[in-house]
């Protein structure tokens, strides 16, 4: 059994980033930039009005002052207008500032009559003008390699006139659930059988990571069908096998993998839940597009909470690295702990709980089959070996929702 840190290090040393690809920004949400991006344009690109109103020369204005409206400047076409003291130019939001104007008076603050306005407010120089480059300068970095493209990032790229981006490759995944006792949801359950829920879990988790799920299969605890299913699954960049990695007679995955020529780099990790976790790799006879000719294999324990924990601690960072991400960690937040907690075991313990209003409380039964408690949780607290926390202490929790 190796430590959780060693397991994670080994996995992240082994997996490689996939080659980058070009994508339209409309398809790049949650992808990771494969290069740095810099502003081609300042933002705003020219001085413009922040309001519908009148461009004026501030020191020729005062409350009650009458100004002559000499022209109109709409948004979208710079009419290269000029203004002199005592004049006003009708202007609209986003329209370029006329030369000589140094303030905008909102239309709500004037009374218009024919070609004249009367100003009903005090006017300060610079008011309601959006200055060139006040938000962003030309050449400034707008997106760093390895950063995730979020909705606002995509809008920023679009505002720079950029319509496609170079991002990390897409990870193709196969899911293989194993177990004689498992029945597909929607089908009839016989005594002793349970519904198969890990495929649904893993599909959702993979989707959240931005991986493409290419194949989902179930197979019985039988060597021949397991080997065939593994062979089909390993055509993808990663194969996630649920169940069958423990030590019972029906846990056939490790031997089946070895028999097929896979290298098993990790089996059994000091993590609770999730001890039987397995990581290996296998050369592909026909390498999948963009892969290094290798399929990475993650064997997750069948208990749903173990599968969940090991996915987030080991599979997720590997996928993110393959996709070109820089930050591979789950987001962390400080929280006030609701209860005393101690880890007297020999494995790092991930307590599932709810982070709400800055407070973390363990939820439900802390056992690896207890899916309901997990479904009510949104965060982990990791208790290292021998670690204790007292109620009211501030701890860092990892959040997944
Ligand atoms: P295993 O890791 O195969 O020994 O399975 C451990 C426990 O998880 C057993 O109680 C299994 O019934 C359960 N289990 C295994 N696979 C699944 C699955 N795909 N969906 C729900 N429960 C599972
Ligand atoms: Mg099993």
Coordinates of C-alpha atoms and ligand atoms in Angstrom, one line a residue:
X1 CA 0.0 0.0 0.0
X2 CA 1.4 3.4 -1.0
X3 CA 0.5 6.8 0.4
X4 CA -2.1 9.0 -1.3
X5 CA 0.6 11.6 -2.1
X6 CA 2.8 9.0 -3.8
X7 CA -0.1 7.6 -5.8
X8 CA -1.0 11.1 -7.0
X9 CA 2.6 11.9 -7.9
X10 CA 3.0 8.7 -9.8
X11 CA -0.2 9.2 -11.8
X12 CA 0.6 12.8 -12.7
X13 CA 4.2 11.9 -13.7
X14 CA 2.8 9.1 -15.9
X15 CA 0.0 10.9 -17.8
X16 CA 0.9 13.4 -20.5
X17 CA -0.9 16.4 -21.9
X18 CA -2.6 15.6 -25.2
X19 CA -1.7 17.6 -28.3
X20 CA -3.5 20.9 -28.5
X21 CA -6.3 21.7 -31.0
X22 CA -8.0 24.7 -32.5
X23 CA -11.6 25.3 -31.5
X24 CA -14.2 28.0 -32.2
X25 CA -14.7 30.0 -29.0
X26 CA -18.4 28.9 -29.1
X27 CA -17.2 25.4 -28.4
X28 CA -14.4 26.2 -26.0
X29 CA -16.2 26.6 -22.7
X30 CA -14.3 24.8 -19.9
X31 CA -11.4 23.9 -22.2
X32 CA -7.9 25.0 -21.1
X33 CA -5.8 27.5 -23.1
X34 CA -2.8 25.9 -24.8
X35 CA -1.0 29.2 -25.1
X36 CA -0.9 32.7 -23.6
X37 CA -3.2 35.2 -25.2
X38 CA -2.5 39.0 -25.2
X39 CA -4.8 41.9 -25.9
X40 CA -4.6 43.0 -29.5
X41 CA -6.8 46.0 -28.8
X42 CA -7.1 48.3 -25.7
X43 CA -10.4 48.1 -24.0
X44 CA -12.2 50.4 -24.6
X45 CA -10.6 50.9 -28.0
X46 CA -11.5 54.7 -28.0
X47 CA -12.9 57.3 -25.6
X48 CA -16.7 56.9 -25.7
X49 CA -19.8 57.9 -23.9
X50 CA -21.1 55.8 -21.0
X51 CA -24.7 57.3 -21.4
X52 CA -27.3 58.5 -23.8
X53 CA -27.0 62.3 -23.4
X54 CA -25.0 65.3 -24.5
X55 CA -21.2 65.7 -25.0
X56 CA -20.1 69.1 -23.6
X57 CA -17.2 71.2 -22.5
X58 CA -17.4 70.9 -18.7
X59 CA -16.1 74.4 -17.8
X60 CA -18.6 76.0 -20.1
X61 CA -21.5 74.4 -18.2
X62 CA -23.4 75.2 -15.1
X63 CA -26.8 74.4 -13.6
X64 CA -29.4 76.3 -15.6
X65 CA -27.0 77.0 -18.5
X66 CA -28.4 76.9 -22.1
X67 CA -26.3 75.2 -24.8
X68 CA -26.8 74.9 -28.6
X69 CA -27.0 71.4 -29.9
X70 CA -24.8 71.4 -33.1
X71 CA -24.7 67.7 -34.2
X72 CA -25.5 64.2 -33.3
X73 CA -23.0 61.3 -32.8
X74 CA -24.5 57.9 -32.8
X75 CA -22.7 54.7 -31.8
X76 CA -21.0 52.7 -34.7
X77 CA -19.6 55.4 -36.9
X78 CA -17.1 58.0 -35.8
X79 CA -18.3 61.3 -37.5
X80 CA -15.1 63.0 -36.2
X81 CA -17.1 65.8 -34.7
X82 CA -15.6 68.8 -32.9
X83 CA -17.2 70.9 -30.2
X84 CA -16.6 74.4 -28.8
X85 CA -17.5 75.8 -25.4
X86 CA -21.2 76.7 -25.2
X87 CA -22.2 73.9 -27.6
X88 CA -23.5 70.4 -27.0
X89 CA -23.5 67.3 -29.2
X90 CA -26.3 64.8 -28.9
X91 CA -24.5 61.4 -28.2
X92 CA -25.4 57.8 -27.4
X93 CA -24.0 55.1 -25.3
X94 CA -20.8 53.7 -26.8
X95 CA -20.4 56.5 -29.4
X96 CA -17.0 58.1 -29.8
X97 CA -16.3 61.3 -28.0
X98 CA -16.3 64.4 -30.1
X99 CA -13.0 66.3 -30.1
X100 CA -12.9 69.0 -27.5
X101 CA -15.7 67.5 -25.3
X102 CA -14.6 66.4 -21.8
X103 CA -17.9 65.4 -20.2
X104 CA -21.3 63.8 -20.9
X105 CA -24.5 65.1 -19.4
X106 CA -27.1 62.4 -19.1
X107 CA -30.3 63.1 -21.1
X108 CA -32.3 62.8 -17.9
X109 CA -30.4 65.9 -16.6
X110 CA -31.3 68.3 -19.4
X111 CA -34.5 69.9 -20.8
X112 CA -34.5 69.9 -24.5
X113 CA -36.3 72.5 -26.6
X114 CA -35.6 72.5 -30.4
X115 CA -31.8 73.0 -31.0
X116 CA -31.1 73.9 -27.4
X117 CA -30.8 72.2 -24.0
X118 CA -30.9 73.6 -20.5
X119 CA -28.7 71.8 -18.1
X120 CA -30.4 70.9 -14.8
X121 CA -27.3 69.6 -12.9
X122 CA -23.7 70.4 -12.1
X123 CA -21.2 69.1 -14.6
X124 CA -17.8 67.7 -13.7
X125 CA -15.0 67.2 -16.3
X126 CA -14.5 63.5 -17.2
X127 CA -18.0 62.6 -16.2
X128 CA -19.6 59.6 -17.9
X129 CA -16.7 59.1 -20.3
X130 CA -15.2 55.6 -20.8
X131 CA -11.6 56.3 -21.4
X132 CA -9.5 54.4 -24.0
X133 CA -7.7 51.5 -22.3
X134 CA -9.1 52.1 -18.9
X135 CA -10.1 48.5 -18.6
X136 CA -7.3 46.8 -20.5
X137 CA -4.2 47.9 -22.3
X138 CA -2.9 46.6 -25.6
X139 CA -0.4 43.8 -25.0
X140 CA -1.7 42.9 -21.6
X141 CA -2.1 39.2 -21.0
X142 CA -5.8 38.2 -21.1
X143 CA -5.5 34.4 -20.8
X144 CA -2.6 32.3 -19.5
X145 CA -1.7 28.9 -20.8
X146 CA -3.4 26.2 -18.7
X147 CA -6.2 28.5 -17.6
X148 CA -9.8 27.4 -18.0
X149 CA -12.0 29.2 -20.4
X150 CA -15.0 30.5 -18.5
X151 CA -18.0 32.4 -19.9
X152 CA -16.4 35.7 -19.2
X153 CA -13.1 34.6 -20.7
X154 CA -14.8 33.6 -23.9
X155 CA -16.6 37.0 -24.0
X156 CA -13.2 38.8 -23.5
X157 CA -11.7 36.8 -26.4
X158 CA -14.7 37.7 -28.6
X159 CA -14.3 41.4 -27.6
X160 CA -10.8 41.2 -28.9
X161 CA -12.0 39.9 -32.3
X162 CA -10.7 36.4 -31.6
X163 CA -13.0 33.7 -32.9
X164 CA -11.0 30.6 -32.4
X165 CA -8.5 29.4 -29.7
X166 CA -5.9 26.8 -29.2
X167 CA -6.8 24.6 -26.3
X168 CA -5.7 21.3 -24.8
X169 CA -6.9 18.0 -26.3
X170 CA -10.1 16.3 -25.4
X171 CA -9.9 13.2 -23.3
X172 CA -11.9 10.2 -24.5
X173 CA -13.0 7.9 -21.8
X174 CA -14.5 4.4 -21.5
X175 CA -16.4 3.2 -18.4
X176 CA -16.6 -0.4 -17.5
X177 CA -18.6 -1.5 -14.5
X178 CA -18.1 -5.0 -13.2
X179 CA -20.2 -7.2 -10.8
X180 CA -22.6 -10.2 -11.0
X181 CA -25.0 -8.5 -8.6
X182 CA -25.6 -5.5 -10.7
X183 CA -28.8 -4.7 -12.7
X184 CA -29.3 -1.8 -15.1
X185 CA -31.6 0.9 -13.7
X186 CA -35.1 0.4 -15.3
X187 CA -34.9 -3.3 -15.2
X188 CA -36.4 -5.8 -12.7
X189 CA -34.4 -6.5 -9.5
X190 CA -34.2 -10.0 -8.2
X191 CA -33.5 -10.7 -4.5
X192 CA -29.8 -10.1 -3.7
X193 CA -29.3 -7.9 -6.7
X194 CA -28.7 -4.1 -6.7
X195 CA -28.9 -1.4 -9.3
X196 CA -25.8 -0.4 -11.1
X197 CA -25.1 3.2 -10.2
X198 CA -21.4 3.8 -10.7
X199 CA -21.7 4.2 -14.5
X200 CA -24.1 7.0 -13.9
X201 CA -21.8 8.5 -11.3
X202 CA -18.7 8.3 -13.4
X203 CA -20.4 9.5 -16.6
X204 CA -21.5 12.6 -14.7
X205 CA -18.1 13.2 -13.1
X206 CA -16.4 12.8 -16.5
X207 CA -18.8 15.2 -18.0
X208 CA -18.0 17.7 -15.2
X209 CA -14.3 17.4 -16.0
X210 CA -14.9 18.0 -19.7
X211 CA -14.0 14.5 -20.8
X212 CA -15.9 12.7 -23.6
X213 CA -17.5 9.4 -22.6
X214 CA -17.2 7.2 -25.7
X215 CA -18.2 3.8 -24.2
X216 CA -20.1 2.6 -21.2
X217 CA -20.3 -1.1 -20.6
X218 CA -21.2 -3.5 -17.8
X219 CA -19.6 -6.9 -17.5
X220 CA -20.0 -9.9 -15.1
X221 CA -17.2 -11.2 -12.9
X222 CA -16.1 -13.6 -15.5
X223 CA -12.6 -13.6 -16.9
X224 CA -13.3 -14.0 -20.6
X225 CA -15.9 -11.2 -20.9
X226 CA -13.9 -8.9 -18.6
X227 CA -10.8 -9.3 -20.9
X228 CA -12.9 -8.6 -24.0
X229 CA -14.5 -5.5 -22.4
X230 CA -11.1 -4.2 -21.3
X231 CA -9.8 -4.6 -24.8
X232 CA -12.7 -2.5 -26.2
X233 CA -12.3 0.1 -23.5
X234 CA -8.6 0.6 -24.0
X235 CA -9.1 2.1 -27.4
X236 CA -9.7 5.3 -25.5
X237 CA -7.3 7.6 -23.7
X238 CA -8.6 6.4 -20.4
X239 CA -10.5 3.4 -19.2
X240 CA -12.2 3.6 -15.8
X241 CA -13.2 0.2 -14.4
X242 CA -15.5 0.1 -11.4
X243 CA -15.4 -2.8 -9.0
X244 CA -13.4 -6.0 -9.0
X245 CA -10.2 -4.4 -7.8
X246 CA -10.3 -5.7 -4.3
X247 CA -9.0 -8.9 -2.8
X248 CA -11.9 -11.3 -3.2
X249 CA -12.1 -14.3 -5.5
X250 CA -14.4 -12.3 -7.7
X251 CA -12.0 -9.4 -8.0
X252 CA -10.5 -10.3 -11.4
X253 CA -9.5 -6.9 -12.8
X254 CA -5.8 -6.8 -11.8
X255 CA -5.1 -10.3 -13.1
X256 CA -7.1 -9.7 -16.3
X257 CA -5.1 -6.5 -16.9
X258 CA -1.8 -8.2 -16.4
X259 CA -2.7 -11.0 -18.6
X260 CA -3.5 -8.5 -21.4
X261 CA -0.1 -7.0 -21.0
X262 CA -0.9 -3.9 -18.9
X263 CA 1.5 -2.4 -16.5
X264 CA -0.1 -2.1 -13.1
X265 CA 1.7 0.8 -11.5
X266 CA -0.4 1.2 -8.4
X267 CA -2.6 -1.1 -6.5
X268 CA -3.9 -0.2 -3.0
X269 CA -3.5 3.3 -1.6
X270 CA -3.7 4.6 1.9
X271 CA -6.9 6.5 1.4
X272 CA -10.3 6.0 3.1
X273 CA -12.5 5.3 1.4
X274 CA -10.8 3.8 -1.7
X275 CA -8.0 1.6 -0.6
X276 CA -8.2 -1.0 -3.5
X277 CA -7.6 1.8 -6.1
X278 CA -5.6 0.7 -9.1
X279 CA -3.7 2.6 -11.7
X280 CA -2.1 1.1 -14.8
X281 CA -1.5 1.6 -18.5
X282 CA -1.5 -0.4 -21.6
X283 CA 0.0 0.0 -25.0
X284 CA -2.7 0.3 -27.6
X285 CA -2.4 -1.9 -30.7
X286 CA -4.1 0.8 -32.8
X287 CA -3.3 4.1 -31.0
X288 CA -6.3 6.3 -30.5
X289 CA -6.2 9.7 -32.2
X290 CA -3.9 12.2 -30.4
X291 CA -2.9 9.6 -27.8
X292 CA 0.6 8.7 -27.0
X293 CA -0.3 5.1 -27.9
X294 CA -1.2 4.3 -24.3
X295 CA -4.4 3.9 -22.5
X296 CA -4.4 4.9 -18.8
X297 CA -6.5 2.6 -16.6
X298 CA -8.1 3.5 -13.4
X299 CA -9.5 0.7 -11.3
X300 CA -12.0 2.2 -8.8
X301 CA -13.4 0.3 -5.9
X302 CA -17.1 -0.7 -6.5
X303 CA -18.5 1.0 -3.4
X304 CA -20.0 4.2 -4.7
X305 CA -18.4 6.6 -2.2
X306 CA -15.0 5.0 -2.8
X307 CA -15.5 5.4 -6.5
X308 CA -16.4 9.0 -6.0
X309 CA -13.5 9.9 -3.7
X310 CA -10.9 8.1 -5.8
X311 CA -12.2 9.7 -9.0
X312 CA -11.9 13.2 -7.6
X313 CA -8.5 12.6 -5.9
X314 CA -6.8 10.6 -8.7
X315 CA -8.8 10.5 -12.0
X316 CA -9.8 14.1 -12.1
X317 CA -6.3 15.6 -11.8
X318 CA -5.0 13.1 -14.4
X319 CA -7.8 14.2 -16.9
X320 CA -7.1 17.9 -16.2
X321 CA -3.4 17.4 -16.8
X322 CA -4.2 15.6 -20.1
X323 CA -6.4 18.5 -21.1
X324 CA -3.6 21.0 -20.4
X325 CA -4.8 22.5 -17.1
X326 CA -2.5 24.1 -14.7
X327 CA -4.6 23.9 -11.6
X328 CA -5.3 20.3 -10.9
X329 CA -6.7 20.6 -7.4
X330 CA -10.3 20.8 -6.2
X331 CA -11.2 24.3 -5.1
X332 CA -10.6 24.8 -1.4
X333 CA -12.4 27.1 1.1
X334 CA -11.8 27.7 4.8
X335 CA -14.6 26.6 7.0
X336 CA -15.5 26.5 10.7
X337 CA -15.7 22.9 11.7
X338 CA -18.9 21.9 13.5
X339 CA -17.6 18.9 15.5
X340 CA -14.4 17.3 16.8
X341 CA -12.8 14.9 14.4
X342 CA -9.8 12.5 14.7
X343 CA -8.2 10.1 12.3
X344 CA -6.8 7.1 14.3
X345 CA -6.5 4.9 11.2
X346 CA -3.5 4.3 8.9
X347 CA -5.0 6.0 5.9
X348 CA -5.9 9.6 4.9
X349 CA -9.6 9.9 5.6
X350 CA -12.0 12.0 3.4
X351 CA -14.9 13.0 5.5
X352 CA -18.0 14.0 3.4
X353 CA -20.0 16.9 4.6
X354 CA -21.8 20.0 3.9
X355 CA -20.2 23.4 3.7
X356 CA -22.9 26.0 4.4
X357 CA -22.5 29.6 5.5
X358 CA -18.8 29.0 6.2
X359 CA -19.4 26.0 8.4
X360 CA -18.5 22.4 7.6
X361 CA -20.6 19.6 9.2
X362 CA -20.1 15.9 8.4
X363 CA -23.2 14.4 6.7
X364 CA -24.7 10.9 6.9
X365 CA -22.9 7.7 7.5
X366 CA -19.2 7.9 6.8
X367 CA -19.1 4.5 5.1
X368 CA -18.2 3.7 1.6
X369 CA -21.6 2.4 0.5
X370 CA -23.5 5.3 1.9
X371 CA -24.6 7.1 -1.2
X372 CA -27.4 9.1 0.3
X373 CA -25.1 10.9 2.7
X374 CA -22.8 11.7 -0.2
X375 CA -25.7 13.0 -2.2
X376 CA -26.4 15.5 0.6
X377 CA -22.8 16.6 0.8
X378 CA -20.8 19.2 -1.2
X379 CA -17.3 19.1 0.4
X380 CA -14.5 16.9 1.7
X381 CA -12.5 17.4 4.8
X382 CA -9.2 15.5 4.6
X383 CA -7.9 14.1 7.8
X384 CA -4.3 13.1 7.4
X385 CA -2.8 10.2 9.4
X386 CA -3.1 10.8 13.1
X387 CA -4.7 14.3 12.4
X388 CA -7.3 15.8 14.8
X389 CA -9.4 18.9 14.6
X390 CA -11.5 20.5 17.3
X391 CA -15.0 21.9 16.8
X392 CA -14.9 25.6 15.9
X393 CA -11.4 25.2 14.4
X394 CA -10.9 26.8 10.9
X395 CA -10.1 24.1 8.4
X396 CA -9.7 24.0 4.6
X397 CA -12.3 21.9 2.8
X398 CA -12.4 20.8 -0.8
X399 CA -15.6 21.5 -2.6
X400 CA -16.9 19.7 -5.7
X401 CA -20.2 21.5 -6.3
Ligands
LIG1 P1 -16.3 -4.5 -5.4 O1 -15.4 -3.4 -5.4 O2 -16.6 -5.1 -6.8 O3 -15.9 -5.6 -4.4 O4 -17.7 -4.0 -4.9 C1 -17.8 -3.4 -3.6 C2 -19.2 -3.0 -3.3 O5 -19.7 -2.1 -4.2 C3 -20.2 -4.2 -3.5 O6 -21.2 -4.0 -2.4 C4 -20.9 -4.0 -4.8 O7 -22.1 -4.5 -4.9 C5 -20.9 -2.5 -4.9 N1 -20.8 -2.1 -6.3 C6 -19.8 -2.5 -7.2 N2 -20.0 -2.0 -8.4 C7 -21.1 -1.2 -8.3 C8 -21.8 -0.4 -9.2 N3 -21.4 -0.3 -10.5 N4 -22.9 0.3 -8.8 C9 -23.3 0.2 -7.5 N5 -22.7 -0.6 -6.6 C10 -21.6 -1.3 -7.0
LIG2 MG1 -17.5 -6.7 -7.5

